[in-house]
Structures are given as structure tokens and as C-alpha cells.
Tab-separated table of N, CA and C in Angstrom:
chain	number	residue	atom	x	y	z
A	22	MET	N	-18.277	-25.170	30.873
A	22	MET	CA	-17.057	-24.690	31.490
A	22	MET	C	-15.833	-25.115	30.668
A	23	LYS	N	-15.880	-26.349	30.125
A	23	LYS	CA	-14.760	-26.836	29.326
A	23	LYS	C	-14.554	-25.975	28.079
A	24	LYS	N	-15.669	-25.487	27.502
A	24	LYS	CA	-15.577	-24.646	26.312
A	24	LYS	C	-14.878	-23.338	26.636
A	25	ILE	N	-15.160	-22.790	27.792
A	25	ILE	CA	-14.528	-21.529	28.195
A	25	ILE	C	-13.035	-21.743	28.409
A	26	LEU	N	-12.657	-22.849	29.031
A	26	LEU	CA	-11.237	-23.139	29.256
A	26	LEU	C	-10.503	-23.359	27.936
A	27	PHE	N	-11.171	-23.958	26.958
A	27	PHE	CA	-10.570	-24.166	25.647
A	27	PHE	C	-10.436	-22.840	24.894
A	28	LEU	N	-11.429	-21.985	25.012
A	28	LEU	CA	-11.452	-20.721	24.296
A	28	LEU	C	-10.378	-19.752	24.772
A	29	PHE	N	-10.059	-19.770	26.054
A	29	PHE	CA	-9.096	-18.818	26.612
A	29	PHE	C	-7.724	-18.902	25.939
A	30	PRO	N	-7.106	-20.098	25.795
A	30	PRO	CA	-5.796	-20.141	25.107
A	30	PRO	C	-5.876	-19.711	23.643
A	31	VAL	N	-6.981	-20.025	22.978
A	31	VAL	CA	-7.140	-19.636	21.582
A	31	VAL	C	-7.205	-18.113	21.471
A	32	LEU	N	-7.997	-17.486	22.318
A	32	LEU	CA	-8.101	-16.027	22.308
A	32	LEU	C	-6.774	-15.371	22.661
A	33	THR	N	-6.033	-15.960	23.566
A	33	THR	CA	-4.726	-15.422	23.942
A	33	THR	C	-3.768	-15.457	22.757
A	34	LEU	N	-3.751	-16.565	22.021
A	34	LEU	CA	-2.879	-16.670	20.845
A	34	LEU	C	-3.274	-15.674	19.764
A	35	VAL	N	-4.556	-15.530	19.514
A	35	VAL	CA	-5.032	-14.607	18.487
A	35	VAL	C	-4.696	-13.170	18.863
A	36	SER	N	-4.848	-12.816	20.124
A	36	SER	CA	-4.577	-11.442	20.543
A	36	SER	C	-3.096	-11.104	20.459
A	37	CYS	N	-2.227	-12.096	20.486
A	37	CYS	CA	-0.786	-11.849	20.368
A	37	CYS	C	-0.390	-11.512	18.934
A	38	TYR	N	-1.221	-11.878	17.966
A	38	TYR	CA	-0.899	-11.641	16.576
A	38	TYR	C	-1.619	-10.395	16.090
A	39	ASN	N	-1.133	-9.257	16.494
A	39	ASN	CA	-1.697	-7.984	16.042
A	39	ASN	C	-0.746	-7.362	15.042
A	40	THR	N	-1.205	-7.204	13.814
A	40	THR	CA	-0.364	-6.516	12.848
A	40	THR	C	-0.475	-5.025	13.101
A	41	GLU	N	0.613	-4.343	12.890
A	41	GLU	CA	0.654	-2.905	13.144
A	41	GLU	C	-0.043	-2.162	12.006
A	42	HIS	N	-0.868	-1.191	12.355
A	42	HIS	CA	-1.599	-0.412	11.364
A	42	HIS	C	-1.468	1.080	11.660
A	43	ASN	N	-0.303	1.626	11.489
A	43	ASN	CA	-0.086	3.062	11.655
A	43	ASN	C	-0.092	3.709	10.282
A	44	CYS	N	-1.185	3.549	9.573
A	44	CYS	CA	-1.279	4.009	8.187
A	44	CYS	C	-1.122	5.518	8.054
A	45	LYS	N	-1.586	6.260	9.044
A	45	LYS	CA	-1.491	7.723	8.982
A	45	LYS	C	-0.036	8.183	8.860
A	46	ASP	N	0.893	7.380	9.365
A	46	ASP	CA	2.316	7.716	9.279
A	46	ASP	C	2.824	7.717	7.841
A	47	PHE	N	2.059	7.138	6.919
A	47	PHE	CA	2.495	7.009	5.532
A	47	PHE	C	1.650	7.819	4.548
A	48	LYS	N	0.850	8.736	5.062
A	48	LYS	CA	0.044	9.582	4.165
A	48	LYS	C	0.899	10.619	3.458
A	49	THR	N	2.027	10.979	4.034
A	49	THR	CA	2.959	11.910	3.393
A	49	THR	C	4.373	11.369	3.526
A	50	GLY	N	5.233	11.769	2.603
A	50	GLY	CA	6.633	11.368	2.671
A	50	GLY	C	7.172	10.946	1.325
A	51	LYS	N	8.436	10.520	1.346
A	51	LYS	CA	9.102	10.021	0.139
A	51	LYS	C	9.360	8.531	0.333
A	52	PHE	N	9.056	7.757	-0.732
A	52	PHE	CA	9.088	6.308	-0.620
A	52	PHE	C	9.696	5.667	-1.867
A	53	LYS	N	10.005	4.367	-1.740
A	53	LYS	CA	10.426	3.594	-2.911
A	53	LYS	C	9.764	2.225	-2.860
A	54	PHE	N	9.488	1.712	-4.052
A	54	PHE	CA	8.880	0.407	-4.227
A	54	PHE	C	9.733	-0.357	-5.222
A	55	GLU	N	10.194	-1.541	-4.841
A	55	GLU	CA	11.016	-2.364	-5.724
A	55	GLU	C	10.251	-3.620	-6.105
A	56	THR	N	10.384	-3.983	-7.374
A	56	THR	CA	9.747	-5.191	-7.876
A	56	THR	C	10.642	-5.809	-8.945
A	57	GLU	N	10.386	-7.059	-9.245
A	57	GLU	CA	11.164	-7.731	-10.273
A	57	GLU	C	10.283	-7.942	-11.501
A	58	VAL	N	10.784	-7.504	-12.660
A	58	VAL	CA	10.072	-7.657	-13.925
A	58	VAL	C	10.983	-8.415	-14.876
A	59	ASN	N	10.557	-9.604	-15.267
A	59	ASN	CA	11.346	-10.459	-16.167
A	59	ASN	C	12.775	-10.647	-15.664
A	60	GLY	N	12.924	-10.855	-14.357
A	60	GLY	CA	14.233	-11.111	-13.767
A	60	GLY	C	15.074	-9.864	-13.512
A	61	VAL	N	14.525	-8.688	-13.809
A	61	VAL	CA	15.251	-7.436	-13.613
A	61	VAL	C	14.581	-6.641	-12.496
A	62	LYS	N	15.392	-6.185	-11.539
A	62	LYS	CA	14.872	-5.395	-10.424
A	62	LYS	C	14.572	-3.980	-10.893
A	63	LYS	N	13.322	-3.542	-10.663
A	63	LYS	CA	12.873	-2.203	-11.052
A	63	LYS	C	12.488	-1.438	-9.785
A	64	THR	N	12.839	-0.153	-9.749
A	64	THR	CA	12.543	0.677	-8.585
A	64	THR	C	11.714	1.880	-9.000
A	65	THR	N	10.651	2.117	-8.256
A	65	THR	CA	9.802	3.289	-8.430
A	65	THR	C	9.966	4.158	-7.195
A	66	TYR	N	10.219	5.437	-7.393
A	66	TYR	CA	10.282	6.396	-6.288
A	66	TYR	C	9.041	7.272	-6.363
A	67	PHE	N	8.467	7.579	-5.216
A	67	PHE	CA	7.314	8.475	-5.225
A	67	PHE	C	7.243	9.293	-3.952
A	68	GLU	N	6.611	10.456	-4.107
A	68	GLU	CA	6.383	11.353	-2.983
A	68	GLU	C	4.882	11.547	-2.851
A	69	ARG	N	4.388	11.396	-1.624
A	69	ARG	CA	2.959	11.522	-1.368
A	69	ARG	C	2.717	12.706	-0.443
A	70	LYS	N	1.767	13.551	-0.832
A	70	LYS	CA	1.356	14.711	-0.032
A	70	LYS	C	-0.155	14.651	0.115
A	71	ASP	N	-0.636	13.883	1.069
A	71	ASP	CA	-2.062	13.704	1.368
A	71	ASP	C	-2.903	13.319	0.164
A	72	ASP	N	-3.175	14.251	-0.755
A	72	ASP	CA	-4.094	13.940	-1.849
A	72	ASP	C	-3.435	13.948	-3.230
A	73	ILE	N	-2.096	13.905	-3.248
A	73	ILE	CA	-1.376	13.891	-4.533
A	73	ILE	C	-0.161	12.963	-4.399
A	74	GLU	N	0.159	12.272	-5.489
A	74	GLU	CA	1.335	11.404	-5.492
A	74	GLU	C	2.113	11.659	-6.778
A	75	ILE	N	3.407	11.917	-6.623
A	75	ILE	CA	4.286	12.160	-7.766
A	75	ILE	C	5.253	10.985	-7.838
A	76	GLU	N	5.197	10.250	-8.944
A	76	GLU	CA	5.935	9.006	-9.105
A	76	GLU	C	6.988	9.147	-10.199
A	77	THR	N	8.175	8.578	-9.941
A	77	THR	CA	9.227	8.542	-10.953
A	77	THR	C	9.647	7.090	-11.171
A	78	PHE	N	9.545	6.647	-12.431
A	78	PHE	CA	9.893	5.283	-12.811
A	78	PHE	C	10.643	5.337	-14.132
A	79	GLU	N	11.850	4.804	-14.117
A	79	GLU	CA	12.720	4.776	-15.301
A	79	GLU	C	12.849	6.152	-15.941
A	80	GLY	N	13.060	7.170	-15.126
A	80	GLY	CA	13.304	8.522	-15.613
A	80	GLY	C	12.061	9.296	-16.009
A	81	LYS	N	10.882	8.691	-15.916
A	81	LYS	CA	9.636	9.359	-16.286
A	81	LYS	C	8.841	9.670	-15.028
A	82	THR	N	8.328	10.893	-14.963
A	82	THR	CA	7.556	11.341	-13.805
A	82	THR	C	6.086	11.433	-14.169
A	83	ASP	N	5.245	10.985	-13.253
A	83	ASP	CA	3.802	11.018	-13.454
A	83	ASP	C	3.138	11.442	-12.152
A	84	THR	N	1.959	12.028	-12.251
A	84	THR	CA	1.237	12.515	-11.083
A	84	THR	C	-0.136	11.860	-11.022
A	85	ALA	N	-0.549	11.529	-9.791
A	85	ALA	CA	-1.868	10.934	-9.584
A	85	ALA	C	-2.540	11.600	-8.393
A	86	THR	N	-3.861	11.646	-8.442
A	86	THR	CA	-4.607	12.127	-7.287
A	86	THR	C	-4.869	10.945	-6.363
A	87	ILE	N	-5.015	11.257	-5.088
A	87	ILE	CA	-5.296	10.235	-4.084
A	87	ILE	C	-6.630	10.573	-3.432
A	88	ARG	N	-7.501	9.599	-3.399
A	88	ARG	CA	-8.757	9.736	-2.653
A	88	ARG	C	-8.717	8.705	-1.529
A	89	TRP	N	-8.572	9.195	-0.304
A	89	TRP	CA	-8.492	8.312	0.858
A	89	TRP	C	-9.888	7.797	1.191
A	90	VAL	N	-10.046	6.480	1.204
A	90	VAL	CA	-11.305	5.828	1.539
A	90	VAL	C	-11.376	5.620	3.057
A	91	SER	N	-10.241	5.298	3.653
A	91	SER	CA	-10.090	5.146	5.100
A	91	SER	C	-8.632	5.454	5.408
A	92	ASP	N	-8.217	5.324	6.663
A	92	ASP	CA	-6.817	5.589	7.006
A	92	ASP	C	-5.860	4.657	6.275
A	93	CYS	N	-6.312	3.456	5.928
A	93	CYS	CA	-5.432	2.463	5.310
A	93	CYS	C	-5.797	2.110	3.870
A	94	GLU	N	-6.779	2.778	3.278
A	94	GLU	CA	-7.171	2.482	1.902
A	94	GLU	C	-7.330	3.767	1.111
A	95	TYR	N	-6.847	3.730	-0.146
A	95	TYR	CA	-6.999	4.886	-1.015
A	95	TYR	C	-7.073	4.445	-2.465
A	96	VAL	N	-7.512	5.376	-3.310
A	96	VAL	CA	-7.632	5.116	-4.740
A	96	VAL	C	-6.749	6.114	-5.472
A	97	LEU	N	-5.889	5.598	-6.362
A	97	LEU	CA	-5.011	6.435	-7.194
A	97	LEU	C	-5.632	6.609	-8.576
A	98	GLN	N	-5.610	7.839	-9.067
A	98	GLN	CA	-6.108	8.124	-10.418
A	98	GLN	C	-5.080	9.007	-11.122
A	99	LYS	N	-4.516	8.510	-12.224
A	99	LYS	CA	-3.529	9.306	-12.974
A	99	LYS	C	-4.157	10.606	-13.451
A	100	MET	N	-3.423	11.699	-13.313
A	100	MET	CA	-3.929	13.008	-13.723
A	100	MET	C	-3.824	13.222	-15.230
A	101	HIS	N	-2.797	12.645	-15.847
A	101	HIS	CA	-2.564	12.832	-17.283
A	101	HIS	C	-2.317	11.467	-17.940
A	102	PRO	N	-3.367	10.638	-18.029
A	102	PRO	CA	-3.174	9.304	-18.621
A	102	PRO	C	-2.777	9.401	-20.089
A	103	LYS	N	-1.871	8.511	-20.484
A	103	LYS	CA	-1.374	8.515	-21.861
A	103	LYS	C	-2.075	7.469	-22.732
A	104	ASN	N	-2.834	6.563	-22.085
A	104	ASN	CA	-3.567	5.542	-22.833
A	104	ASN	C	-4.756	5.066	-21.995
A	105	MET	N	-5.561	4.178	-22.558
A	105	MET	CA	-6.779	3.688	-21.886
A	105	MET	C	-6.444	2.949	-20.588
A	106	ALA	N	-5.351	2.194	-20.577
A	106	ALA	CA	-4.983	1.441	-19.381
A	106	ALA	C	-4.679	2.379	-18.208
A	107	GLU	N	-4.045	3.510	-18.482
A	107	GLU	CA	-3.696	4.456	-17.427
A	107	GLU	C	-4.909	5.239	-16.923
A	108	GLU	N	-6.021	5.180	-17.649
A	108	GLU	CA	-7.232	5.867	-17.209
A	108	GLU	C	-7.920	5.139	-16.063
A	109	LYS	N	-7.605	3.865	-15.878
A	109	LYS	CA	-8.249	3.067	-14.838
A	109	LYS	C	-7.641	3.375	-13.477
A	110	ALA	N	-8.502	3.563	-12.481
A	110	ALA	CA	-8.057	3.850	-11.114
A	110	ALA	C	-7.505	2.579	-10.468
A	111	ILE	N	-6.585	2.780	-9.531
A	111	ILE	CA	-5.959	1.676	-8.809
A	111	ILE	C	-6.328	1.765	-7.344
A	112	SER	N	-6.827	0.664	-6.811
A	112	SER	CA	-7.190	0.570	-5.407
A	112	SER	C	-5.971	0.091	-4.613
A	113	MET	N	-5.659	0.807	-3.539
A	113	MET	CA	-4.499	0.471	-2.701
A	113	MET	C	-4.980	0.235	-1.270
A	114	LYS	N	-4.462	-0.815	-0.637
A	114	LYS	CA	-4.829	-1.105	0.744
A	114	LYS	C	-3.568	-1.462	1.520
A	115	ILE	N	-3.275	-0.684	2.560
A	115	ILE	CA	-2.123	-0.955	3.426
A	115	ILE	C	-2.535	-2.067	4.381
A	116	LEU	N	-1.787	-3.170	4.354
A	116	LEU	CA	-2.130	-4.333	5.172
A	116	LEU	C	-1.486	-4.288	6.549
A	117	ASN	N	-0.211	-3.886	6.603
A	117	ASN	CA	0.462	-3.720	7.888
A	117	ASN	C	1.628	-2.769	7.724
A	118	THR	N	2.062	-2.220	8.835
A	118	THR	CA	3.123	-1.224	8.813
A	118	THR	C	4.208	-1.581	9.808
A	119	SER	N	5.388	-1.029	9.575
A	119	SER	CA	6.477	-1.070	10.546
A	119	SER	C	6.983	0.368	10.650
A	120	LYS	N	8.103	0.566	11.274
A	120	LYS	CA	8.598	1.925	11.468
A	120	LYS	C	8.819	2.653	10.139
A	121	ASP	N	9.477	1.999	9.177
A	121	ASP	CA	9.857	2.660	7.927
A	121	ASP	C	9.332	1.979	6.667
A	122	SER	N	8.338	1.097	6.797
A	122	SER	CA	7.818	0.430	5.608
A	122	SER	C	6.386	-0.037	5.844
A	123	TYR	N	5.748	-0.402	4.740
A	123	TYR	CA	4.423	-1.018	4.859
A	123	TYR	C	4.219	-2.021	3.735
A	124	THR	N	3.402	-3.013	4.010
A	124	THR	CA	3.012	-4.006	3.024
A	124	THR	C	1.623	-3.623	2.535
A	125	PHE	N	1.422	-3.714	1.234
A	125	PHE	CA	0.148	-3.287	0.671
A	125	PHE	C	-0.337	-4.261	-0.387
A	126	GLU	N	-1.617	-4.120	-0.712
A	126	GLU	CA	-2.257	-4.902	-1.753
A	126	GLU	C	-2.847	-3.908	-2.739
A	127	PHE	N	-2.735	-4.204	-4.038
A	127	PHE	CA	-3.248	-3.264	-5.030
A	127	PHE	C	-3.817	-3.978	-6.239
A	128	GLY	N	-4.698	-3.282	-6.927
A	128	GLY	CA	-5.303	-3.816	-8.135
A	128	GLY	C	-6.201	-2.761	-8.758
A	129	LEU	N	-6.645	-3.004	-9.973
A	129	LEU	CA	-7.553	-2.079	-10.638
A	129	LEU	C	-8.882	-2.055	-9.883
A	130	VAL	N	-9.463	-0.883	-9.760
A	130	VAL	CA	-10.755	-0.755	-9.081
A	130	VAL	C	-11.769	-1.649	-9.786
A	131	GLY	N	-12.485	-2.454	-9.009
A	131	GLY	CA	-13.490	-3.354	-9.560
A	131	GLY	C	-12.970	-4.722	-9.937
A	132	SER	N	-11.649	-4.907	-9.938
A	132	SER	CA	-11.062	-6.190	-10.308
A	132	SER	C	-10.786	-7.023	-9.052
A	133	GLU	N	-10.994	-8.320	-9.166
A	133	GLU	CA	-10.702	-9.231	-8.052
A	133	GLU	C	-9.206	-9.560	-7.982
A	134	GLU	N	-8.488	-9.356	-9.087
A	134	GLU	CA	-7.067	-9.681	-9.142
A	134	GLU	C	-6.260	-8.643	-8.369
A	135	LYS	N	-5.495	-9.109	-7.380
A	135	LYS	CA	-4.695	-8.228	-6.529
A	135	LYS	C	-3.252	-8.708	-6.508
A	136	GLN	N	-2.360	-7.754	-6.300
A	136	GLN	CA	-0.939	-8.058	-6.131
A	136	GLN	C	-0.498	-7.440	-4.816
A	137	ARG	N	0.637	-7.891	-4.315
A	137	ARG	CA	1.170	-7.351	-3.057
A	137	ARG	C	2.576	-6.823	-3.253
A	138	GLY	N	2.941	-5.913	-2.374
A	138	GLY	CA	4.287	-5.373	-2.418
A	138	GLY	C	4.627	-4.712	-1.085
A	139	THR	N	5.863	-4.260	-0.990
A	139	THR	CA	6.324	-3.562	0.208
A	139	THR	C	6.956	-2.250	-0.214
A	140	VAL	N	6.592	-1.189	0.497
A	140	VAL	CA	7.100	0.152	0.237
A	140	VAL	C	7.984	0.550	1.411
A	141	HIS	N	9.120	1.213	1.112
A	141	HIS	CA	10.054	1.683	2.143
A	141	HIS	C	10.157	3.211	2.099
A	142	ARG	N	10.176	3.802	3.274
A	142	ARG	CA	10.366	5.255	3.388
A	142	ARG	C	11.825	5.582	3.067
A	143	VAL	N	12.039	6.666	2.309
A	143	VAL	CA	13.408	7.044	1.951
A	143	VAL	C	13.830	8.396	2.510
A	144	ASP	N	12.932	9.139	3.169
A	144	ASP	CA	13.340	10.443	3.715
A	144	ASP	C	13.586	10.383	5.202
């Protein structure tokens, strides 16, 4: 009985910490991603239409296909890679969402090394 009484407050606390996962809300739209590179803030703008993503970074536009693995995970593959590094697919996983943004984790497919970022809706 004591174990059940101990478990109840723990379960209550865990159930209060639900991250929002409205990933379907971000399958289409216009977005921006900001990051810092060598102390300089860089911004990437992109538009996603279900299975295609058009990205603009520093005045250059590139297109990638999207293969949705689940509602919150997809794989990006550049359509016109310019070098061997761009030929590698990128795995993307949306970790949590809010009304106009989401936090995600990304890395090369097959690699254990992951980075995180936040994307904001701009439309």
C-alpha cells in the first residue's frame, strides 16, 4: 500500500510535464531558422509543402525532398547536391511544438551526432 501512495505523486508530476506535439501543424508553411556561426547570426528561410522543402540561405536557394517517417520525423534529401557532403540525407525530429515554433533535433542519417535548434513560423 505504501508503494501505491508513493507512486501516485510521482505519476501526477510526470503527467503534468507533457510536451506539445502538434507536428502536423508544421508540415506546410513558411519558416525561419536562426543559428550562430563563428559569432555571427545566420538566418535560413524555408517553405515546406508536405514532400518538398525550398530553402534560402545567404541569397542561395536549394530544394530538398521530404520523406515523412512519422508525424514528427522526416528525412531531407537535397535534389541537386553540389558536392559529396550535400548528397547525405539529414534526419529531422520535431521534439516539441508551440503555437508558432518547434524545437527539433537533426543530424546526418546513420550518425549518432545530433544538433538542436528552434524553427519559427513566418507566414
